[in-house]
XYZ file of C-alpha atoms in Angstrom:
280
model
C 0.000 0.000 0.000
C 2.742 2.343 0.780
C 4.031 2.071 -2.779
C 0.680 3.210 -4.200
C 0.730 6.595 -2.507
C 3.605 8.071 -4.517
C 2.019 6.821 -7.739
C -1.339 8.446 -6.885
C 0.410 11.699 -6.007
C 2.271 11.637 -9.286
C -0.957 11.128 -11.225
C -2.616 14.011 -9.418
C 0.275 16.336 -10.232
C 0.148 15.328 -13.866
C -3.585 16.103 -13.998
C -3.118 19.497 -12.367
C -0.327 20.528 -14.817
C -1.184 18.943 -18.181
C 1.721 18.975 -20.590
C 4.070 20.134 -17.891
C 6.674 17.649 -18.961
C 6.400 18.687 -22.596
C 6.679 22.367 -21.599
C 9.794 21.604 -19.587
C 11.257 19.720 -22.522
C 10.541 22.652 -24.903
C 12.150 25.143 -22.513
C 15.134 22.897 -22.213
C 15.426 22.674 -25.992
C 15.305 26.463 -26.348
C 17.950 26.861 -23.698
C 20.340 24.819 -25.788
C 21.796 26.312 -28.897
C 23.468 24.527 -31.783
C 26.041 22.143 -30.465
C 24.515 22.279 -27.021
C 25.759 25.827 -26.154
C 23.524 28.671 -24.922
C 23.118 31.630 -27.411
C 24.160 35.166 -26.423
C 21.242 37.307 -25.140
C 19.711 39.553 -27.856
C 19.373 43.356 -27.323
C 17.079 43.858 -30.337
C 14.411 45.321 -28.104
C 16.846 47.601 -26.255
C 15.934 51.278 -26.948
C 18.467 53.604 -28.547
C 18.304 57.162 -29.858
C 19.678 58.965 -32.924
C 20.339 62.709 -32.940
C 21.603 65.110 -35.590
C 23.055 68.530 -34.818
C 22.579 71.245 -35.655
C 18.918 70.513 -36.290
C 18.640 73.783 -38.250
C 21.373 75.654 -40.084
C 21.255 78.731 -42.328
C 24.129 79.508 -44.701
C 24.705 81.906 -47.572
C 24.259 80.437 -51.070
C 27.332 78.399 -51.981
C 28.375 77.866 -48.358
C 29.139 74.573 -46.586
C 28.030 72.989 -43.329
C 28.988 70.092 -41.035
C 26.284 67.837 -39.571
C 27.006 65.492 -36.660
C 24.988 62.283 -36.339
C 25.247 60.633 -32.908
C 23.629 57.577 -31.289
C 23.391 55.783 -27.962
C 23.808 52.387 -29.653
C 26.990 50.787 -28.257
C 27.734 48.812 -31.446
C 26.000 50.418 -34.448
C 25.874 48.152 -37.472
C 25.547 50.928 -40.041
C 25.275 54.722 -40.373
C 24.093 56.607 -43.463
C 22.969 60.043 -44.646
C 20.118 60.790 -47.038
C 20.417 64.154 -48.830
C 20.259 65.750 -52.244
C 23.113 68.110 -51.361
C 26.707 67.641 -52.453
C 28.731 65.696 -49.883
C 32.312 66.347 -48.854
C 34.383 64.751 -46.097
C 33.174 62.206 -43.516
C 34.635 61.879 -40.012
C 33.678 59.292 -37.399
C 34.291 58.244 -33.813
C 32.680 56.117 -31.084
C 28.942 56.740 -31.374
C 29.119 59.564 -33.921
C 29.666 60.359 -37.604
C 30.124 63.877 -39.040
C 29.217 64.685 -42.643
C 30.289 67.749 -44.643
C 27.834 69.229 -47.146
C 29.213 71.520 -49.869
C 27.937 74.299 -52.144
C 24.531 74.660 -50.488
C 22.296 76.637 -52.841
C 18.807 75.267 -52.259
C 16.819 77.639 -50.040
C 15.554 74.700 -47.960
C 16.795 71.102 -47.718
C 15.987 68.224 -45.395
C 18.860 65.921 -44.448
C 18.212 62.587 -42.699
C 20.715 60.569 -40.678
C 20.088 56.823 -40.141
C 21.666 54.368 -37.698
C 21.070 50.591 -37.573
C 21.464 48.892 -34.181
C 20.748 45.178 -33.538
C 18.743 44.984 -36.756
C 16.618 48.064 -36.037
C 17.059 51.342 -37.970
C 16.212 54.751 -36.598
C 16.779 58.263 -37.967
C 16.837 61.982 -37.229
C 16.214 64.984 -39.514
C 17.971 68.336 -39.908
C 16.967 71.314 -42.040
C 19.421 73.496 -43.966
C 18.452 76.894 -45.389
C 20.506 78.964 -47.827
C 19.972 82.723 -47.694
C 21.560 86.018 -48.747
C 21.230 89.157 -46.650
C 20.245 92.181 -48.818
C 23.328 93.868 -50.226
C 21.642 97.235 -49.706
C 18.305 98.813 -48.771
C 17.898 102.235 -50.410
C 15.000 104.649 -49.963
C 14.818 107.309 -52.678
C 14.062 110.929 -51.706
C 10.255 111.325 -51.676
C 8.693 112.820 -54.780
C 5.701 115.152 -54.320
C 3.106 114.630 -57.066
C -0.032 116.653 -56.475
C -0.928 116.068 -52.848
C 0.867 112.718 -52.517
C 4.384 111.606 -51.841
C 5.758 108.778 -53.938
C 8.068 106.584 -51.889
C 10.301 104.095 -53.644
C 12.478 101.536 -51.800
C 15.067 99.252 -53.436
C 16.224 95.979 -51.831
C 19.169 94.576 -53.789
C 20.682 91.086 -54.151
C 18.486 89.218 -51.676
C 17.548 85.503 -51.437
C 15.090 83.851 -51.028
C 12.655 86.591 -52.067
C 9.643 84.485 -51.071
C 10.578 84.917 -47.395
C 11.088 88.683 -47.626
C 8.892 91.319 -45.966
C 9.431 94.995 -46.915
C 8.087 97.638 -44.521
C 7.899 101.450 -44.654
C 7.925 103.368 -41.373
C 7.200 107.033 -40.718
C 8.347 108.389 -37.401
C 8.710 104.847 -36.078
C 5.174 103.782 -37.104
C 4.410 101.296 -39.887
C 2.676 102.961 -42.837
C 2.910 100.032 -45.265
C 4.161 96.432 -45.286
C 4.268 93.825 -48.043
C 4.986 90.082 -47.832
C 6.585 88.722 -51.008
C 5.718 85.039 -50.467
C 4.159 84.856 -53.945
C 7.674 84.933 -55.446
C 9.123 81.432 -55.815
C 12.316 82.092 -57.790
C 15.557 80.406 -56.708
C 18.008 83.150 -57.754
C 19.311 86.323 -56.168
C 16.940 89.164 -56.981
C 16.417 92.920 -56.707
C 13.109 94.135 -55.286
C 11.552 97.604 -55.686
C 8.586 98.703 -53.588
C 6.590 101.817 -54.579
C 4.021 103.395 -52.277
C 2.062 106.669 -52.354
C 1.508 108.600 -49.148
C -0.879 111.578 -48.714
C 1.038 114.798 -48.041
C -0.169 116.154 -44.703
C 1.427 119.084 -42.845
C 1.561 117.086 -39.605
C 3.911 114.610 -41.288
C 6.424 117.257 -42.392
C 9.912 116.811 -40.970
C 9.224 113.237 -39.872
C 11.789 110.567 -40.910
C 10.759 107.766 -43.232
C 12.725 104.486 -43.360
C 12.507 101.260 -45.366
C 13.092 97.893 -43.683
C 13.737 94.443 -45.187
C 13.208 91.306 -43.103
C 13.964 87.677 -44.003
C 12.162 85.130 -41.796
C 13.793 81.722 -42.276
C 12.106 79.246 -39.925
C 13.621 80.603 -36.744
C 16.342 82.812 -38.216
C 15.409 86.486 -38.742
C 17.693 88.718 -40.839
C 16.997 92.477 -40.827
C 18.343 95.366 -42.931
C 17.273 99.015 -43.041
C 17.729 102.124 -45.167
C 18.995 105.511 -44.084
C 16.146 107.808 -42.941
C 14.680 110.366 -45.335
C 12.833 113.420 -43.951
C 9.453 114.415 -45.377
C 9.256 118.131 -46.180
C 6.834 120.395 -47.985
C 9.632 121.387 -50.348
C 9.671 118.181 -52.374
C 9.344 119.337 -55.966
C 7.519 117.795 -58.836
C 9.460 117.254 -62.095
C 7.771 120.273 -63.710
C 8.763 122.459 -60.792
C 12.308 121.179 -60.986
C 12.455 121.991 -64.698
C 11.058 125.492 -64.070
C 13.569 126.045 -61.296
C 16.423 124.919 -63.532
C 15.254 127.286 -66.278
C 15.007 130.186 -63.818
C 18.486 129.501 -62.484
C 19.900 129.366 -66.005
C 18.178 132.670 -66.919
C 19.511 134.337 -63.776
C 23.008 133.087 -64.535
C 22.717 134.537 -68.065
C 21.633 137.921 -66.728
C 24.543 137.969 -64.296
C 26.956 137.156 -67.105
C 25.625 139.984 -69.276
C 25.809 142.474 -66.415
C 29.316 141.312 -65.560
C 30.495 141.630 -69.134
C 29.065 145.174 -69.439
C 30.761 146.142 -66.202
C 34.116 144.828 -67.387
C 33.814 146.789 -70.644
C 32.980 150.023 -68.850
C 35.631 149.653 -66.163
C 38.684 150.768 -68.333
C 36.732 153.795 -69.583
C 35.831 154.751 -66.038
C 39.459 154.381 -64.952
C 40.680 156.656 -67.821
C 38.165 159.338 -66.931
C 39.246 159.192 -63.323
C 42.914 159.688 -64.335
C 41.981 162.668 -66.564
C 40.160 164.340 -63.663
C 43.169 163.882 -61.382
C 45.521 165.424 -64.038
C 43.206 168.394 -64.545
C 43.040 168.946 -60.822
C 46.857 168.847 -60.576
């Protein structure tokens, strides 16, 4: 009887854990690798990050830039860069790779860095913007036509024009502003803004300035003109022509009077000598 008790207990355990032996055999099989050795633990699921710096960079057209791609993966299998820009040198070290990009002329480019770690690939994105600060911002002297001033501002050699805002200020206050986002050209350009302003006495002697602003996704580039003072003495073209004619006529009169005086001067000197001789 005593020998039956262990057998009954064994049967009860088998009923409570069906397939327990098979499960143990499967676990044992997985624990053994080829040749009976245990495989190295896999870190496929281990998280890792990829970063690229700088994440945003603005350069002048034709300039170059270095991008650094770094990762927390201890043993990266592969690193690569996806870009339409011209590539230069490549430098690398533990956990990082630096890429040089040359002759940047596109106003906006996305560059993606990829790293593969334990069979998983992750990436990071940087944005590069090419720009050109205006070579000059020139506000012409105001021209008075009727009862309106004509203001003309020139912004030269600027890029990209589509991100340019031109603003006119009078006495520090904005009187007109124009956003040029409708322009999509990819070349350096010259921009001329013309605006008419009513001529009011209260605005006389106030300075007017022209401002150019490039807003490039976080980078703001500003340039301004020299101030021009509004006066009531701004002349129309017809007035300028009349003034020039009057000045020329006055100069002619002065020349005639001067010539007559020079001709009479010797005669007057002779008569003066004759009077002195008679008196002696």
